[in-house]
Structure formats: C-alpha cells, structure tokens
Amino acid sequence: MRIAQPEPAESVHPEILLDSGEQQAILEYQQSILRAVLSGRDSIGMVREVCHLAEMLLPNAVGTVMLLNRDDGKLYVHASPSVPEVAVRRLNGLQPGPGGGSCGNVIYRGTPQFVSNTFSDPRWTDLRQIAYDFNLCACWSVPVYDDAGEIIGTFALSSFEPRAPGRFHRKLLETGASLVGIVLSHARWQDSLRLYGRAFDSAEEGMLVTDAQARIVEANPSMCRILGYAREELLGQSPRMFASGMHGPEFYAAMWASLRDGGGWSGEIWNRRKSGEVYPEWLSIKAIHGADGSVTNYLGVFNDLSQAKAAENAIQHLSTHDALTGLPNRRLFRTRCESLLESGAKLTLVCLNIDDFRSVNENFGLAAGDQVLHEWAARLQACTGDAGNVCRWNGDEFLVMASSAAELDAAELCERIAQTAELAFDPGGRALELTLSQGVAQFPEDAANFDDLLGQAGAALHEAKAAGKNIVRYATPGASERAREHFRIAQGLRRALSRQEFELHYQPQVDLRSGQVVGAEALLRWRDPERGLVPPGAFIGVAERTGLIVDIGAWVLDRACADAARWQELGFGRLPLSVNVSVVQMRRGDFPQLLADAIRRHGLEPGQFEVELTESVFLDDAARMRTVLAGLKSSGLRIAIDDFGTGYSSLAYLQRLDVDRLKIDRSFVMGLTEDADAAAIVSAVIQMAHALGLQVVAEGVEDQPTMQRLRELGCDEAQGYWFHRPVARDALELLLAGRS
Ligand code: C2E
Ligand code: MG
Ligand code: MG
C-alpha cells in the first residue's frame, strides 16, 4: 500500500519541479491532443495518439489504455498501439485485485500504482507470466477519470527495463490520463449529441427551441413541414407568428404563468400554418434552466391534431349518418323529432317505401339499387329543403318529417314526395320508373310521442301497400281519402292543360226588367277522361294550392277572349263577359297586364269584360291588392264581387274600392221566398249596393217566385237554372241567335 501512495512532495505542484524542457514537452503533448479533439478526429485514433506520444517521451516503453467494463467489473484494452495482439488478448479481462498488476491495482485501490519491478512486486502476482513472456519489467499506471470524476479505466506505461518513475514521468502519466479522459468524455458527448440530433431531426413531433426571450433558435424538419415554413424563415422569429387568433390574451397569459411557476405547459392549441390554414395541435413546452437556475431556453414539442380531429369528425358523422345516402341515421333523426315534439310543434311524419324495390335489385343488380337509393335520398332532401328532415330508416324505407314551421300541410308534403318519383331513374343508363307508397301520421292528432307516431305512420304505410301501389294512407280515418283525392286531382290537372281537357261553359245573365240576356259568366269545366265532366268546385281548390291555377287561369282568359271575338264576328255584338279570377292569380303583379294583353290580342275592348273576385281577395295583402285592382280599373275592366255575403262582407271596402257590381250569393237567393232572414239580407244588400251606385246580380235563381221577388226588390240582373244552365259555346251561340 505504501508504494501506491504518491509521494506528498510530488503530488503538489509537480510542474514546478520540472525543468523547462520537460514542461515544454508536456505542453506540446497536451496541445497536440487537444488540437486533435477540436478537429473532430475519431476518439480511438486520439487515444492511440496519447499512447504514441507518451512512448516518444519515454523511450523503451509502451503505452496502454484499459477501460473498466461496468458489467463484469474487469479491465479490457482500449488502445495499446505498440503492444502485440497476443499480449492484448492475454491482458483482456483483467480482474482488478491486489495481484492484478499495476492497472488491476489502480482500479482495486483507486490510486496510481508505480511498479518498478514486475518480476518481484507482489502486485503483479497474477500477471507474472505475462511479465516474463513480453518482458514487461516495470509498469506505472494511473486512473482515467470521466467528466463526473468517476474512474473509468487506466493509463499505463510499461518499460522493457526495471525502473522507477521520475517527476517528469509521473507528470507524463497524469497528463496522458487526463487527455484520455477528455477524449473519451468528448466522444461520449459527441455520440449523445449526434443521437439527440438524429432524434430531433427524425421525430414525428414538431420541435422548437427558443432562447430565454422566446426567439426561435432551432426548429426540426417536422416542425417546418407541419407549419409550412423553411427553417431559415423561422430562426430569430417569435412563435407568436403562428397565432391563429382563436385564443384570447388570457389563454397566453395562463400559459406563461404555468411556464414561470411550474416550468412547463401542455394543452391543445390552434395555430396557423404559413398557408393561412388554422389547425389544432397538442403542445408541450418546457423551460430549460442553466447552471445558475435561470431559464436559458424553451423547448416546444407538438403533435398536429388535425388528422386526428378529422378522423374524430368522420367517426362522429358516420355514427350519426347513413353511409350509403349520407342522410341522418335513425338515432339522429329520432333525436331531432323528439326535440321538436318536446317543443310542442305540430309534426307530420311520412313513412315511405319504394314499390317493388326488390325487383330493382333483382333486375339491375345491387349497385344499381344503391344508386337509386342514393339518388332518391337527394331528391327527398331537395323536396323538403332541409337534409335534416329526411332519414333512411332501413333498406328502401325512408322517413320524412315536416314541422308546422315548414308551412306544408300533409297532403302537399306527400304530393311533393310523390313528385320526386315522377322523374325516371337511370341506373346504369337504363330508364326506370318507380312509384312509392306513403303512410302519414301527425302529432298531436295521432300519437303523443315519437315511437307511437312512427308506429302509426308505419301502420298507415302497411295499409297503403296492402291497398295497392302508389298510394298515400293516413293514420287518421278520412284524412287518407282526402289526401288521395287531392293527389289524384293534382296529378290529373297537371296533364289536363297539355291534353286540352279544359272547356269553358257560359251561363247567361238576364236583365230582370226586360228578361233579355245581357251577358254571360264564363265557367270552367274539366273533361277528365276517367270521371267525365268535372265541375270547378272539385278542382279549383287543388289548383290554387298547387299554383296550377295560374296557368289554368291564363288559359281561361285566352279562351274567353277567343270566344268573344268569334261572337263578334258572328254578329252577336260585344256580349259582356264575366270571368272568375282567383286570389292566387291576383297576387301576381303582372295579372292586369296579362289580361289587357289577351284582350288586345283578340281585338276586343276591355270594357266588355268583368272580373269576378271573391271577398277573400280583400283579406289578402290589402295594399298590394289595391294596386292590382287599380291596374285592372285603369285598363277599363269592370269588377264584380262574387258570392257576396259569404265572406267578409265589409261595406268599408265596397266604398273604398272602385267596384262595379255585387253578386249576391246563391245561399241567400235560394232561401228568399221562405226564409225571412235571407229575404231581409237580400233586400238590405240591394238597397245598400244601389246607395253606393253598384249594380246587383242575383245568383242561383231556380224558380219563378224567386225571380219575381228579386224583381220586386229592385235587383238588376240574375242568373240561374230558371233562366239558363251554364252551356257550351255552341249552345250559347244558338241561344244568342234565338235572342236576336
Ligand atoms: P261562381 O262564380 O259563384 O259561379 C256560379 C256557380 O253557380 C257555378 O257553378 C254555376 O254553375 C252555379 N249555378 C248557376 N245557377 C245555378 C242555380 O240555379 N242553381 C245552382 N244550384 N247552381 C247554379 P260552377 O260552374 O260549378 O262554378 C263554381 C265556382 O267555381 C264558381 O262560382 C267560381 O267561384 C269557380 N270557378 C268557375 N270557373 C272558374 C274559373 O274559370 N276560374 C276561377 N278562378 N274560378 C272559377
Ligand atoms: Mg262567378
Ligand atoms: Mg258566385
């Protein structure tokens, strides 16, 4: 042990005792190795250089660096450029211990070991043979420390002659050992730096390093890729350049507070890419502290969450929508309906099924079937105006709902739905015509909750199917019949115009004093191939609700004008003609113009024509109607109020509006001779009208006493079966011929 202890005088400032040549040699030794370290040479080459240079300073000796293996606790040769390979192999695996040679004892004792004679020194007991075999006569060994002060190995000089080290030799060994320590530590740092660099560069996560002032000093390739910037564009910038504007100042204040107080922050944040796109990311920031505890850098690591979010949204959409049609699925549709029911809204639920859909699949293939369903879904959406109101319940069965807010009544909705099927489908280019059956239930009339409503609509659909195809059935008895009728009429009317199934009949109007025919009212008829001659009361309402009245009304005007022109040519003179006009036609601002054009086109006079309007016209948008009426009057047309007494019957509007005639409704006229009240009303109306300067026409005169009574009351004109039924043009011509 005593031998192992360095002599006190030599361990303190040994360089003082070196002569200048020796000092110079040591300095050069250090410099040449440190220069190699700086130039980035490989570490093993440098350690060998440490040995070489030492050998040059100590002739007749060889240098060896052995490193301790932490796993087995043994020493292995790391570098020994001048020792033969066989000797290296024998030295490898040296067990530190009291007989383990100079190096084994360095590790065993933790101190330098200077053995002057290996053949006799007890510290070489275990290695004596090696000493003999390779003529290693003396061996001086010192510890190699790492940067943490741990012994990691030994640096030894073995002489081929027995000798004790001088001060210079000790300094040489000490210097060599510390150079080896530096080289190895540096290499380890380089390795880990390279590793960190590779991790930084190849990380999937975006990584960003800033200085203490939050200026970007490094950004990894993922970061550049995610944000769309080149690294050079980022360096020196502030991460504020990524701000999306979606977080307020309090968000960033909380982030900085967390960094200050806890040294870190993590959370979801929306940032902006260079392209301007805003996207979500998961960001973790850590403050990095220097030796004095102050923050030197911040490290930000983040994951782009946009794909995850998109996937999440896609999953959300898939879980609430039908994959084939993109319509809301059962669950979503039910939720929507239920929340509407809860709000107390009136709701119509239509359950519909494509007739014979199975044959589409069988004849055209499943892909074609899918295509039809897809197309059908799009048409249904278009006809309800809101995709949220349609659902594919299963297979070819769909649900459609309409709340009262949609202002669609059930019949209209069903008709629209049926129309969606009227256009042919063409899966794979082959035309395919389909029909559908519909079951309708309404809230609150038919059920109190969604399940019952659905049950009722489903049962109605079942009935519709059982009754044949292309049918609408209602949960409420009777409603079904009405809707079916409405549906049939609308379908028929649509075709009637193009197939010229309309006719105009005329009912003469008679002057009560002279008994002469003084005019005629044009009355529309529909010659339906299935049902024969249909009176207007059976279809005008449907025509009005579907808007078809506009085209039908235009046809009536044109036909009335054409007939009037013909009569003029036949020499019957300018027979005054009354034409019925619906409020729906009146709502169209161009109606007066349309009428005037038709009259002019046939070379007629507007004064010959009278427009019959019901009182409902005056309940409509009053200001608008006044303008339209003024337009009619200014073109010289006359105006009559039809069915007077059945509606609003306000004297005020009679006074205000420039009306020419009043037509007392049939219901009063028919009770004239028996019902005292009716008689009183008719009498009052005639007096009042006369007082306002209006003429009075009585409708529905069916017998002589009624005619007589009207005459007594001073009524001007009348029409009714007692005089003439409405007749076709030719019959009227005969009648007029007889008159003259
Ligand atoms: P309105 O304008 O009050 O026409 C008189 C209706 O009473 C006609 O029924 C006529 O046939 C019927 N009538 C006439 N005399 C008698 C009688 O002595 N006894 C009975 N029981 N009935 C009589 P029509 O032709 O069925 O027309 C019904 C309604 O349809 C008309 O009532 C009118 O409001 C409407 N209408 C008819 N043609 C047109 C048209 O071209 N356009 C529009 N918008 N509505 C029309
Ligand atoms: Mg009329
Ligand atoms: Mg009438």
PDB file of C-alpha atoms and ligand atoms in Angstrom, residues 509 521-523 578-581 612-614 641-643 663 699 719, ligand 2:
ATOM      1  CA  GLN A 509    -127.070  36.725 -67.239  1.00  0.00           C
ATOM      2  CA  GLU A 521    -120.339  34.268 -66.966  1.00  0.00           C
ATOM      3  CA  ALA A 522    -117.526  32.030 -68.152  1.00  0.00           C
ATOM      4  CA  LEU A 523    -117.342  28.864 -66.026  1.00  0.00           C
ATOM      5  CA  SER A 578    -117.642  37.820 -66.672  1.00  0.00           C
ATOM      6  CA  VAL A 579    -114.519  35.856 -65.850  1.00  0.00           C
ATOM      7  CA  ASN A 580    -113.711  34.360 -62.419  1.00  0.00           C
ATOM      8  CA  VAL A 581    -110.269  35.169 -61.128  1.00  0.00           C
ATOM      9  CA  GLU A 612    -115.279  38.371 -60.649  1.00  0.00           C
ATOM     10  CA  LEU A 613    -113.374  38.398 -57.414  1.00  0.00           C
ATOM     11  CA  THR A 614    -114.392  36.857 -54.099  1.00  0.00           C
ATOM     12  CA  ILE A 641    -117.668  40.981 -56.059  1.00  0.00           C
ATOM     13  CA  ASP A 642    -118.673  37.331 -56.313  1.00  0.00           C
ATOM     14  CA  ASP A 643    -120.517  35.301 -53.654  1.00  0.00           C
ATOM     15  CA  LYS A 663    -123.243  39.254 -56.964  1.00  0.00           C
ATOM     16  CA  GLU A 699    -127.010  34.074 -58.410  1.00  0.00           C
ATOM     17  CA  GLN A 719    -128.520  34.112 -63.417  1.00  0.00           C
TER      18      GLN A 719
HETATM   19 MG    MG B   2    -118.522  33.709 -60.526  1.00  0.00          MG
END
